[in-house]
CSV table of C-alpha atoms and ligand atoms in Angstrom, one decimal:
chain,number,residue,atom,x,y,z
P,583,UNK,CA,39.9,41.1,-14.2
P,584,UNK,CA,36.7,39.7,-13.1
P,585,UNK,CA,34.8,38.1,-15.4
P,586,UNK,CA,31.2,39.8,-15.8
P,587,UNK,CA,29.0,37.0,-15.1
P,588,UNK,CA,26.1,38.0,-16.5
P,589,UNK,CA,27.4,38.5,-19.9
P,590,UNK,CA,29.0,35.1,-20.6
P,591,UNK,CA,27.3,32.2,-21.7
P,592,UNK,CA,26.7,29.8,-19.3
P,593,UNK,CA,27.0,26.2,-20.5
P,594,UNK,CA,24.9,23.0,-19.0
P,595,UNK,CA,28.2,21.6,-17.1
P,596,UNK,CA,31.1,23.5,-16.5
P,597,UNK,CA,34.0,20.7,-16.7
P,598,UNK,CA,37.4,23.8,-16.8
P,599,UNK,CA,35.8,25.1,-13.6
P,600,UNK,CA,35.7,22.1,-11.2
P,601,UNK,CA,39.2,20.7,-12.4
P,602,UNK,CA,40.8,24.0,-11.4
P,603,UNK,CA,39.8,24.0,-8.2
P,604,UNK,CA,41.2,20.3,-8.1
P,605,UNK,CA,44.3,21.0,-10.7
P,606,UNK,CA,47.6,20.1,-7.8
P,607,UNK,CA,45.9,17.0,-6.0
P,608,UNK,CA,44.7,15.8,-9.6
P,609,UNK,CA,48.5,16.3,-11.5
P,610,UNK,CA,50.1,14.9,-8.3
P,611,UNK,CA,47.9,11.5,-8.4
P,612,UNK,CA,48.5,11.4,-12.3
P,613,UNK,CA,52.2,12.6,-11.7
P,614,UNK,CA,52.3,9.6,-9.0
P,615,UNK,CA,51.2,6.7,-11.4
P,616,UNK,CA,53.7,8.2,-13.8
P,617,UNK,CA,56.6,7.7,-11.0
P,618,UNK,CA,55.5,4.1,-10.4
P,619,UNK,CA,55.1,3.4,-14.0
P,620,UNK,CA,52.4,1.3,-13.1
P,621,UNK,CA,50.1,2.0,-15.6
P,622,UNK,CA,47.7,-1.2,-16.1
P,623,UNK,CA,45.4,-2.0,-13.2
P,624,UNK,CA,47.8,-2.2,-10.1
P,625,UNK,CA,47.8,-0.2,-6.8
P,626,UNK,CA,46.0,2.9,-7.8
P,627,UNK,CA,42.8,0.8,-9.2
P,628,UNK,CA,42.7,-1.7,-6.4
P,629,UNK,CA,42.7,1.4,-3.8
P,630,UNK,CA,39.9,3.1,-5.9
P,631,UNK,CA,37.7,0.2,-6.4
P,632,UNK,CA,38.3,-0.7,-2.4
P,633,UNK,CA,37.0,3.5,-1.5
P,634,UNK,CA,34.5,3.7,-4.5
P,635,UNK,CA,32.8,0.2,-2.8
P,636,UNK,CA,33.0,1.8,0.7
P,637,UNK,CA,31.5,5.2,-1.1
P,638,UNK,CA,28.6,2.8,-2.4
P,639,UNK,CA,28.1,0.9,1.2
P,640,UNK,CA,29.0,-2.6,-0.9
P,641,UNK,CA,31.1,-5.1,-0.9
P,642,UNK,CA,33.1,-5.3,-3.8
P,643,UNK,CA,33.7,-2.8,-7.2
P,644,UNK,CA,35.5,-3.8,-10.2
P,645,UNK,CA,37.0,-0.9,-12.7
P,646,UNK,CA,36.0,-1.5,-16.2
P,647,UNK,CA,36.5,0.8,-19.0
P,648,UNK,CA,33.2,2.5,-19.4
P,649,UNK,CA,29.6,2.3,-17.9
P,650,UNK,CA,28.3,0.2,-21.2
P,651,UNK,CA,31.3,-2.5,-20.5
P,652,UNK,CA,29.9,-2.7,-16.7
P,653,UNK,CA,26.1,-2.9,-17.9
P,654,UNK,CA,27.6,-5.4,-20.4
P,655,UNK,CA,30.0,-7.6,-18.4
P,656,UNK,CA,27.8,-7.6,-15.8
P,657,UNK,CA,25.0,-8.8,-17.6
P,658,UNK,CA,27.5,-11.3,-18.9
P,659,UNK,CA,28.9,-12.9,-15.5
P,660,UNK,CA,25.0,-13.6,-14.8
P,661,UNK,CA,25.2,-15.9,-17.6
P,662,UNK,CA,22.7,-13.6,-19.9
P,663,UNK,CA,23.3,-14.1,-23.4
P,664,UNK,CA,21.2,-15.6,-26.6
P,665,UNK,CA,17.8,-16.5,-26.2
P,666,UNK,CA,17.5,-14.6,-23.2
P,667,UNK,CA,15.1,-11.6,-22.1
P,668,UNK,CA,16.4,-8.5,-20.0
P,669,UNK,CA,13.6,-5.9,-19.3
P,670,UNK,CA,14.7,-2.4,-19.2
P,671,UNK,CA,12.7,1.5,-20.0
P,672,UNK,CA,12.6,3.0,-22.9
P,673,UNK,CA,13.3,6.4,-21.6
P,674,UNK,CA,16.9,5.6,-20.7
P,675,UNK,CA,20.3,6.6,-22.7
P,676,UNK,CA,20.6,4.3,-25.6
P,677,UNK,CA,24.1,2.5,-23.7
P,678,UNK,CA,21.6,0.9,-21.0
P,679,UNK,CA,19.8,-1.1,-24.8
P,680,UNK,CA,23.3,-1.7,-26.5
P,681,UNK,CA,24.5,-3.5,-23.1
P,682,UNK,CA,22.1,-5.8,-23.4
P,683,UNK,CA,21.9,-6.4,-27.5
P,684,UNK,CA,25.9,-7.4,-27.4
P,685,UNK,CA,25.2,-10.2,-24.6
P,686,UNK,CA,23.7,-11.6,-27.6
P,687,UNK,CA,20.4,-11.5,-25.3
P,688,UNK,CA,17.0,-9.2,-26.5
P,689,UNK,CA,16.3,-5.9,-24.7
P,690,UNK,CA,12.3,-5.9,-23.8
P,691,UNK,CA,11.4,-2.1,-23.2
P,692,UNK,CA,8.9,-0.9,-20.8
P,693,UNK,CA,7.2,2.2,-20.9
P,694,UNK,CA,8.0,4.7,-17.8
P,695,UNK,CA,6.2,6.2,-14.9
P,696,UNK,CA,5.1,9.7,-16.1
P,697,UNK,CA,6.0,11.8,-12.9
P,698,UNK,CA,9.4,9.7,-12.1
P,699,UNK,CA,9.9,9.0,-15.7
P,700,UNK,CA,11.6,5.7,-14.2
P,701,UNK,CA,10.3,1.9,-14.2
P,702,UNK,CA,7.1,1.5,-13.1
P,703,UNK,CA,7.0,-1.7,-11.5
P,704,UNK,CA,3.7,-2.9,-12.8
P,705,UNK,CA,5.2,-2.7,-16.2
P,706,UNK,CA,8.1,-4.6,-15.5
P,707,UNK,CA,5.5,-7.7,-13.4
P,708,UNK,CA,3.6,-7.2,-17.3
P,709,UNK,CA,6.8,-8.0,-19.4
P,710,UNK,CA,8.8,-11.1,-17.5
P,711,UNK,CA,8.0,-14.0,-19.6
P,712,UNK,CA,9.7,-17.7,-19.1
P,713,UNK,CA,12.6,-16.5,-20.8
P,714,UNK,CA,13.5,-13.5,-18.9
P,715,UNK,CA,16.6,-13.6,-17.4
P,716,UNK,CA,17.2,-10.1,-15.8
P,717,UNK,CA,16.2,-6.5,-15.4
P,718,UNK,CA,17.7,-2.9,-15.6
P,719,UNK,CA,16.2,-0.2,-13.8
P,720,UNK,CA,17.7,3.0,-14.6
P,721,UNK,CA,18.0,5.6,-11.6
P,722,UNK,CA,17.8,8.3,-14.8
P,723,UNK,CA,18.8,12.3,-13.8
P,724,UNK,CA,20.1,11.2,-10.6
P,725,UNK,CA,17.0,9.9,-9.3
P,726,UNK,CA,16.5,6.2,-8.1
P,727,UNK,CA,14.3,4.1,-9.3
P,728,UNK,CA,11.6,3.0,-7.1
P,729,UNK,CA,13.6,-0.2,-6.4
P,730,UNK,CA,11.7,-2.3,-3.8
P,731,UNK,CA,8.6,-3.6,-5.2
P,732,UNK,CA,10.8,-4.5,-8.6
P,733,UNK,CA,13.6,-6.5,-6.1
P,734,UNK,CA,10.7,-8.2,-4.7
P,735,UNK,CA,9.1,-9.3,-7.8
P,736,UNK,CA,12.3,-10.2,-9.2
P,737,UNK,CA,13.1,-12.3,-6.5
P,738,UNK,CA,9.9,-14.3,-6.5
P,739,UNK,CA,10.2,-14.7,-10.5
P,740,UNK,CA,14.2,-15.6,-10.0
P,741,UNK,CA,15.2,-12.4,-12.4
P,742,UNK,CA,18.7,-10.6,-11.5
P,743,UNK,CA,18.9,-6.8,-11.0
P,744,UNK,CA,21.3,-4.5,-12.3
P,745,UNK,CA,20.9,-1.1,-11.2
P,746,UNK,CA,21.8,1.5,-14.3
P,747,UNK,CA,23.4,3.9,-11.3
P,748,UNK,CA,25.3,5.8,-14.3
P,749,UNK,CA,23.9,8.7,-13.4
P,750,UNK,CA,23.1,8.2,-9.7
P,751,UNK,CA,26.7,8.0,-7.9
P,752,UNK,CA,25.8,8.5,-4.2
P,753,UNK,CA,21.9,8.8,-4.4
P,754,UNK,CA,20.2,7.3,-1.9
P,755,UNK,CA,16.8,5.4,-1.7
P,756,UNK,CA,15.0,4.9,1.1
P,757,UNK,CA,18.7,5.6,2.9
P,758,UNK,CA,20.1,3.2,1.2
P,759,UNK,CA,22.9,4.4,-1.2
P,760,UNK,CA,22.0,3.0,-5.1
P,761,UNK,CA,24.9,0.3,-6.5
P,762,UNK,CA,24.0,-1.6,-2.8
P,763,UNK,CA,20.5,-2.5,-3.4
P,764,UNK,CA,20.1,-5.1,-6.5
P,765,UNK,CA,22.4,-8.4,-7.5
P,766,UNK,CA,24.9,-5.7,-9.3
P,767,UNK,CA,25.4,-1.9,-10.4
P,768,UNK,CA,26.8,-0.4,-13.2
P,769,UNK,CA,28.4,3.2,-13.1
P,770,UNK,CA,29.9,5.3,-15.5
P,771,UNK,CA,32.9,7.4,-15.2
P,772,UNK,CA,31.9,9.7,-18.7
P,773,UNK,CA,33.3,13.3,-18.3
P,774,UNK,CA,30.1,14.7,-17.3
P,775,UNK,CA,29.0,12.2,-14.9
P,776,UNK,CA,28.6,13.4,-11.0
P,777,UNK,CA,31.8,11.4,-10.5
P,778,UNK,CA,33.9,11.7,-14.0
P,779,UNK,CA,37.2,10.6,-14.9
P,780,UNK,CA,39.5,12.5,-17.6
P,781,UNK,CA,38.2,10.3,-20.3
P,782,UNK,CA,36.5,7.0,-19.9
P,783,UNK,CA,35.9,4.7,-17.1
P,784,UNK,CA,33.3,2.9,-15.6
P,785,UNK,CA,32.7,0.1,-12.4
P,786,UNK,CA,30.2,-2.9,-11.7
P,787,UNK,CA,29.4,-2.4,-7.7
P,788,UNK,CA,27.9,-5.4,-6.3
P,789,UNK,CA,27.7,-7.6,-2.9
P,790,UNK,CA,28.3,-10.7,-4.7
P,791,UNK,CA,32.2,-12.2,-3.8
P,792,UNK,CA,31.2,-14.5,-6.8
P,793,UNK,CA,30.3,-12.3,-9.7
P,794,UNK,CA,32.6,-9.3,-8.9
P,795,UNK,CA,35.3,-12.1,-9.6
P,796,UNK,CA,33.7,-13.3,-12.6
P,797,UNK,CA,33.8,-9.8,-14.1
P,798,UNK,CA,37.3,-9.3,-12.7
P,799,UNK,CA,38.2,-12.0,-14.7
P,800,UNK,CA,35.9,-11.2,-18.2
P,801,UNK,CA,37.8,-7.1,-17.5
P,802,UNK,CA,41.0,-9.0,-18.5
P,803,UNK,CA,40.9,-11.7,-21.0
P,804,UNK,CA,39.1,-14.1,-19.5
P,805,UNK,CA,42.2,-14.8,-17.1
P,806,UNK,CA,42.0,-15.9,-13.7
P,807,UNK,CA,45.6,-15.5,-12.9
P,808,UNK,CA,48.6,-14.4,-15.5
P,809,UNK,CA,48.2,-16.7,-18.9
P,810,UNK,CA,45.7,-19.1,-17.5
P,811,UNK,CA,42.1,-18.3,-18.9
P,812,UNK,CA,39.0,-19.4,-17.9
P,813,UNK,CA,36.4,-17.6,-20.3
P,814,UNK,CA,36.6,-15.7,-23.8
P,815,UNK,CA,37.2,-12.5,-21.6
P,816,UNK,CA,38.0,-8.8,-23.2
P,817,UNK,CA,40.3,-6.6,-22.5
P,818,UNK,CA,37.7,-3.6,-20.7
P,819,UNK,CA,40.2,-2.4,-17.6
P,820,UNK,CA,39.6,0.9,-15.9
P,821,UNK,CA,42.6,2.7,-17.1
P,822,UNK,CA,45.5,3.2,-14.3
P,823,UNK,CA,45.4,6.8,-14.6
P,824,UNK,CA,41.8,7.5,-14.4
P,825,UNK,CA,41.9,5.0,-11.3
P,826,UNK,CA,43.9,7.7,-9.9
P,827,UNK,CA,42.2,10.6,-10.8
P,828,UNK,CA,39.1,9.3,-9.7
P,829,UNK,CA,40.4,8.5,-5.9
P,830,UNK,CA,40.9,12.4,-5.9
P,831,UNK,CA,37.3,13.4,-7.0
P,832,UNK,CA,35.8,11.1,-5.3
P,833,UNK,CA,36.4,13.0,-1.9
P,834,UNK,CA,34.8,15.6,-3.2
P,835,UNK,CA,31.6,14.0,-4.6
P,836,UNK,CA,29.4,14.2,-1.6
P,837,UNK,CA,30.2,18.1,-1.3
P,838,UNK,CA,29.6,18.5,-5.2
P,839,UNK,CA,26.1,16.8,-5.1
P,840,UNK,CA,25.1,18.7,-2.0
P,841,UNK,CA,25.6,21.6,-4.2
P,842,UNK,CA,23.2,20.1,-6.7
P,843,UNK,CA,20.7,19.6,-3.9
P,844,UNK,CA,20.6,23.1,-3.6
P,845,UNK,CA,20.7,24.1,-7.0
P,846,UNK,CA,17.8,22.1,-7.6
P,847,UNK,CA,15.5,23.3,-4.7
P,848,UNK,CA,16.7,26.8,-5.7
P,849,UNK,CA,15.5,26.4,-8.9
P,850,UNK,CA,11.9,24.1,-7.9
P,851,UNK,CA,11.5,27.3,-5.9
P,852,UNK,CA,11.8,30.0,-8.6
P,853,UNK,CA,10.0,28.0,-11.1
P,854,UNK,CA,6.8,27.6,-9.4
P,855,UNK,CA,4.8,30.4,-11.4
P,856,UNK,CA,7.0,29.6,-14.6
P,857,UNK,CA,4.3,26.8,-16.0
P,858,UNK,CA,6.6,24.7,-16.2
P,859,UNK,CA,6.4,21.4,-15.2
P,860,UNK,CA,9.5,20.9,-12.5
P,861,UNK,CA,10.7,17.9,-11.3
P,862,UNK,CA,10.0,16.2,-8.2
P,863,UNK,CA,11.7,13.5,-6.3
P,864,UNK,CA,9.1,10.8,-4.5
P,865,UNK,CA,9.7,11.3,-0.5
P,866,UNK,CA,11.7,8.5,-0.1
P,867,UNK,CA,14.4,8.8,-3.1
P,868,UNK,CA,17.3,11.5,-2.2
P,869,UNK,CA,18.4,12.3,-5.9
P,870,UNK,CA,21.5,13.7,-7.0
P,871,UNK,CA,20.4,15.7,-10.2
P,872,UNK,CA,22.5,14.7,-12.5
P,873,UNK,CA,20.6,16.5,-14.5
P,874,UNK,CA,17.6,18.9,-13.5
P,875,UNK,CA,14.6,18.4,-16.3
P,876,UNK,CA,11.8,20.7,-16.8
P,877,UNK,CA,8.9,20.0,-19.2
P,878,UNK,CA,7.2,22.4,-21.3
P,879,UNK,CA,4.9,22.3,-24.2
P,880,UNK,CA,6.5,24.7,-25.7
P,881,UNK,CA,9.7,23.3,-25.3
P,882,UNK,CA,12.1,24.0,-28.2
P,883,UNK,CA,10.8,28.1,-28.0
P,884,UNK,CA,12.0,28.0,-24.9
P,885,UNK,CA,15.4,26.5,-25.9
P,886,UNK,CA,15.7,28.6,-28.6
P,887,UNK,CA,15.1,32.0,-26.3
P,888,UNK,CA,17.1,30.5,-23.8
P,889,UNK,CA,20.3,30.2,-26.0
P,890,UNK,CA,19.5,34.2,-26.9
P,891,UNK,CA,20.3,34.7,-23.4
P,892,UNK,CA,23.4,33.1,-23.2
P,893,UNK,CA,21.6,30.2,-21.2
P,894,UNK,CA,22.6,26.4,-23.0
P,895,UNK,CA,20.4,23.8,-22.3
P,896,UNK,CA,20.2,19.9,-23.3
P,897,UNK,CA,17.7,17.8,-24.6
P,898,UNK,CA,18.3,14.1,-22.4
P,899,UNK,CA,17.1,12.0,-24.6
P,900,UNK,CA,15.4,13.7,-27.8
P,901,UNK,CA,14.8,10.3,-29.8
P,902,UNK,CA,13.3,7.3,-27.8
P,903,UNK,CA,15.1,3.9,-28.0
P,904,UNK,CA,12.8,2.2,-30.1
P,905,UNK,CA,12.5,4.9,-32.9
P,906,UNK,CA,16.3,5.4,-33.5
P,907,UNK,CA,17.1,3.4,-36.9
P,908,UNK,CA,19.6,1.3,-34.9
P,909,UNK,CA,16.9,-0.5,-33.3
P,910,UNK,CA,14.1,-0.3,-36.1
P,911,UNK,CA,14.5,-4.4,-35.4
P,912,UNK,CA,12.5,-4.3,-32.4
P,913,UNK,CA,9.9,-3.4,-34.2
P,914,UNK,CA,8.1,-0.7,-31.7
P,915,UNK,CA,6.1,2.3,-34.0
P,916,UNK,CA,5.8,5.7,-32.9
P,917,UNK,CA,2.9,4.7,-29.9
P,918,UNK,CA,4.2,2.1,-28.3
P,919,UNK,CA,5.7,4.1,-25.4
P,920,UNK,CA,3.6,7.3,-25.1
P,921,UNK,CA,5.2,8.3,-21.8
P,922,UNK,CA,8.5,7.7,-23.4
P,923,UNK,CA,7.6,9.8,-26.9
P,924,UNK,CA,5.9,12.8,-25.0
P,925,UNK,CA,8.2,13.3,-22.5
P,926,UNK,CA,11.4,13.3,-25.5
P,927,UNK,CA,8.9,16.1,-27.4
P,928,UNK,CA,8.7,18.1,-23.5
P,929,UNK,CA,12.3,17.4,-21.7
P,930,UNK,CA,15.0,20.5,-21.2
P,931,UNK,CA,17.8,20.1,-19.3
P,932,UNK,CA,18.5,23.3,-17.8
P,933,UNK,CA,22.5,23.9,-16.9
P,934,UNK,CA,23.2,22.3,-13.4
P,935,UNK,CA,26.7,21.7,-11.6
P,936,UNK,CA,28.0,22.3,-8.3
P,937,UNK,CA,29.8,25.2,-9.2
P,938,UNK,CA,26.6,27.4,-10.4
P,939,UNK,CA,26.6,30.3,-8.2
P,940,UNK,CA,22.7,32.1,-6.7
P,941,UNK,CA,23.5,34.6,-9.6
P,942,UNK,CA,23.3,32.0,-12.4
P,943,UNK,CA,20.6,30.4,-10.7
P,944,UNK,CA,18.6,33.2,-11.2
P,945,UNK,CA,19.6,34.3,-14.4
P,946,UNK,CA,18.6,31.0,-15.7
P,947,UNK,CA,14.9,31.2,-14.0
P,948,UNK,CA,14.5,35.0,-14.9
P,949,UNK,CA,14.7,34.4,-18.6
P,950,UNK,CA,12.2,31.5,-18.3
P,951,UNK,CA,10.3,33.7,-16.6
P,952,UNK,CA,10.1,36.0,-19.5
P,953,UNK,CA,9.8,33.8,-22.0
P,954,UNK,CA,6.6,32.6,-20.2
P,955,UNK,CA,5.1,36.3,-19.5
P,956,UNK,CA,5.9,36.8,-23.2
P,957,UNK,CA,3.8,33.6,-24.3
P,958,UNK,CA,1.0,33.8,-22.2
P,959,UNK,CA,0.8,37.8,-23.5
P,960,UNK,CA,0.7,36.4,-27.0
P,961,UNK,CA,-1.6,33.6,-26.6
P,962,UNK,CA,-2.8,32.4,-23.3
P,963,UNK,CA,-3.2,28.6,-23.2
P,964,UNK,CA,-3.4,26.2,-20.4
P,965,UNK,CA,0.0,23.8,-20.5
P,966,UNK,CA,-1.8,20.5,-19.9
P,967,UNK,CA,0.9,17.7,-19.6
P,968,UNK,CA,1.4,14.2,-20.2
P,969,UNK,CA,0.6,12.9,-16.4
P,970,UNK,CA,-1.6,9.7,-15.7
P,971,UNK,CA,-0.6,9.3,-12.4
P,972,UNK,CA,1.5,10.9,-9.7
P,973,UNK,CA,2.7,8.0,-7.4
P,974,UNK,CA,4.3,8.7,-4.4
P,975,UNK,CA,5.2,12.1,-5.2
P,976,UNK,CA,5.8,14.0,-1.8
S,1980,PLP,C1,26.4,7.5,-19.4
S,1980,PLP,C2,25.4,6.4,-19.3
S,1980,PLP,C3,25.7,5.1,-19.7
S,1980,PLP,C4,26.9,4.7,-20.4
S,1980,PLP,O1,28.1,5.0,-19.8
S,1980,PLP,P1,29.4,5.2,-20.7
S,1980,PLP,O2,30.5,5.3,-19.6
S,1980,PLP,O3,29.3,6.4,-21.5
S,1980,PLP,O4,29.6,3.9,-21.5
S,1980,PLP,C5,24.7,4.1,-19.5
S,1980,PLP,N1,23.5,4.4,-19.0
S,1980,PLP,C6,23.2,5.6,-18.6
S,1980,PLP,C7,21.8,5.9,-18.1
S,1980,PLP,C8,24.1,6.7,-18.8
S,1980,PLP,O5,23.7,7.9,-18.5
């Protein structure tokens, strides 16, 4: 029987439906590594880290076990650790902040551009003091970060950049594919991700023959070969299995986040009389919508009418950085990042993954659509948004 579409609930990523169209190449890769028994790094992880480096137009990519131990070990083969500064946004997922705080070094936030809702790079020239060692700009929802005025100034000021590409595999800015363009990448293999293992997993991309060996070596105890170590290292391997599972997706990435690309413009185009704020990417960025993020005021109405429709949606992130009790050390009130706090207050993630077909698409806008006719018959008011400036937005 044919499942009635319209009637069942449609989640924000449907995981069951992309591995079944993958299920025999994805248990004969797994089935593979079982045969070989090679099950800690090996073939499968050298052959993936070789095509995920082509994938990223760079020169080397080391498998770690999760896109925080990348961000971390990365951070940790430039040398950062105490008394150092790494600049960073505070509209980011908390992992990008926890990276840097178990380097040992201290995370300086930076509001973000309210249109992009990335780094602007005015703010990151405002926060490099004598003590900063690196930055992160975070290519958040898919979108890159406007990365060349931020490599320039952190060339001139001698700061590393790692791009946070954890939710960017295969976006391109300005052609150039993101996990090429600063000192290092990190990447995460989560689940959800555009490219996800079946667990964890994660990779630092960079160009640099020097650091992808120095975390090659920190991935695996510090060891440059068997039983001879030359650092306090950790044991934070991409997992032999995943390795392989990941060789098989990856072929299909590019298709999957072509997909996206339509969903999103599909969706831009429907929600143009919603009053809804949509997203838009800069001429120059290509994104690959990790996630696709509308804004309203009214925002958890809307959330709450949208689940009555069978419609799930996702709040990426609903408590800033700096207001989570974990980081009540850094000492930032409520304030200190408007951007940051109204855009958490605004944010919905609407569902988006390759497999949505035209009929979900616009299911999804036809209940926003009604939701909004039912407001404005209620109580008309102008939506008036959080937006200073609207940089480069084409
Ligand atoms: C997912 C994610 C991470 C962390 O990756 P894990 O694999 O979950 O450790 C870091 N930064 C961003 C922006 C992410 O979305």
């Amino acid at each position: 029987m044919i499942p009635n579409t319209t009637l069942q609930q449609l989640p924000l990523v449907d995981l069951q439906l992309q591995h079944a169209g993958l299920a025999p190449q994805i248990d004969e890769a797994i089935a593979r590594v079982i045969r070989n028994s090679d099950f800690v790094l090996g073939g499968e992880v050298e052959a993936f880290e070789s095509e995920f480096s082509r994938y990223c137009e760079a020169a080397h990519a080391v498998g770690v076990d999760s896109g925080t131990s990348a961000l971390e070990l990365a951070l940790r083969a430039m040398g950062v650790g105490p008394g150092d500064e790494v600049i960073t946004v505070a509209n980011t997922f908390i992992a990008t902040v926890l990276a840097i705080t178990h380097t040992g070094a201290t995370p300086v936030l930076v509001d973000v551009d309210p249109v992009t809702l990335t780094m602007p790079p005015e703010a990151f020239a405002q926060a490099i003091t004598s003590k900063t060692k690196a930055v992160i700009p975070v290519h958040l929802y898919g979108m890159p970060a406007d990365m060349d005025p931020i490599l320039r100034l952190a060339r001139e000021e001698g700061v590393r950049v790692i791009e946070d590409a954890c939710q960017a595999h295969g976006a391109r800015y300005k052609g150039r594919r993101v996990g090429s363009l600063g000192d290092a990448a990190a990447f995460s293999f989560y689940p959800g991700k555009n490219l996800g293992a079946f667990g964890d997993g994660g990779a630092v991309v960079t160009n640099d023959g020097n650091l992808a060996s120095s975390v090659r070596s920190l991935r695996n105890y510090g060891q440059q070969r068997k039983y001879h170590h030359v650092a306090k290292g950790f044991n934070r391997r991409l997992d032999t299995i995943q390795a392989a599972v990941l060789r098989v997706k990856l072929r299909h990435l590019d298709k999957g986040n072509e997909r996206r690309r339509r969903h999103a413009a599909k969706l831009s185009a429907l929600l143009v009389e919603s009053g809804l704020l949509v997203p838009k990417s800069p001429v120059y960025v290509e994104s690959v919508w990790h996630l696709f993020v509308v804004r309203s005021r009214l925002r958890d109405a809307l959330r709450e009418y949208l689940l009555n429709c069978g419609v799930v949606t996702g709040i990426h992130y609903p408590i800033p950085i700096h207001l989570q009790p974990a980081y009540a050390d850094l000492n930032c009130p409520v304030g200190s990042f408007p951007v940051t706090e109204a855009a958490a207050l605004e944010i919905l993630s609407l569902p988006m993954y390759p497999e949505l077909l035209e009929e979900q698409l616009t299911r999804i806008t036809s209940a926003i659509s009604a939701f909004s006719a039912l407001e404005s018959s209620q109580q008309p008011r102008g939506d008036t948004y959080y937006l200073a400036s609207s940089r480069n937005i084409g």
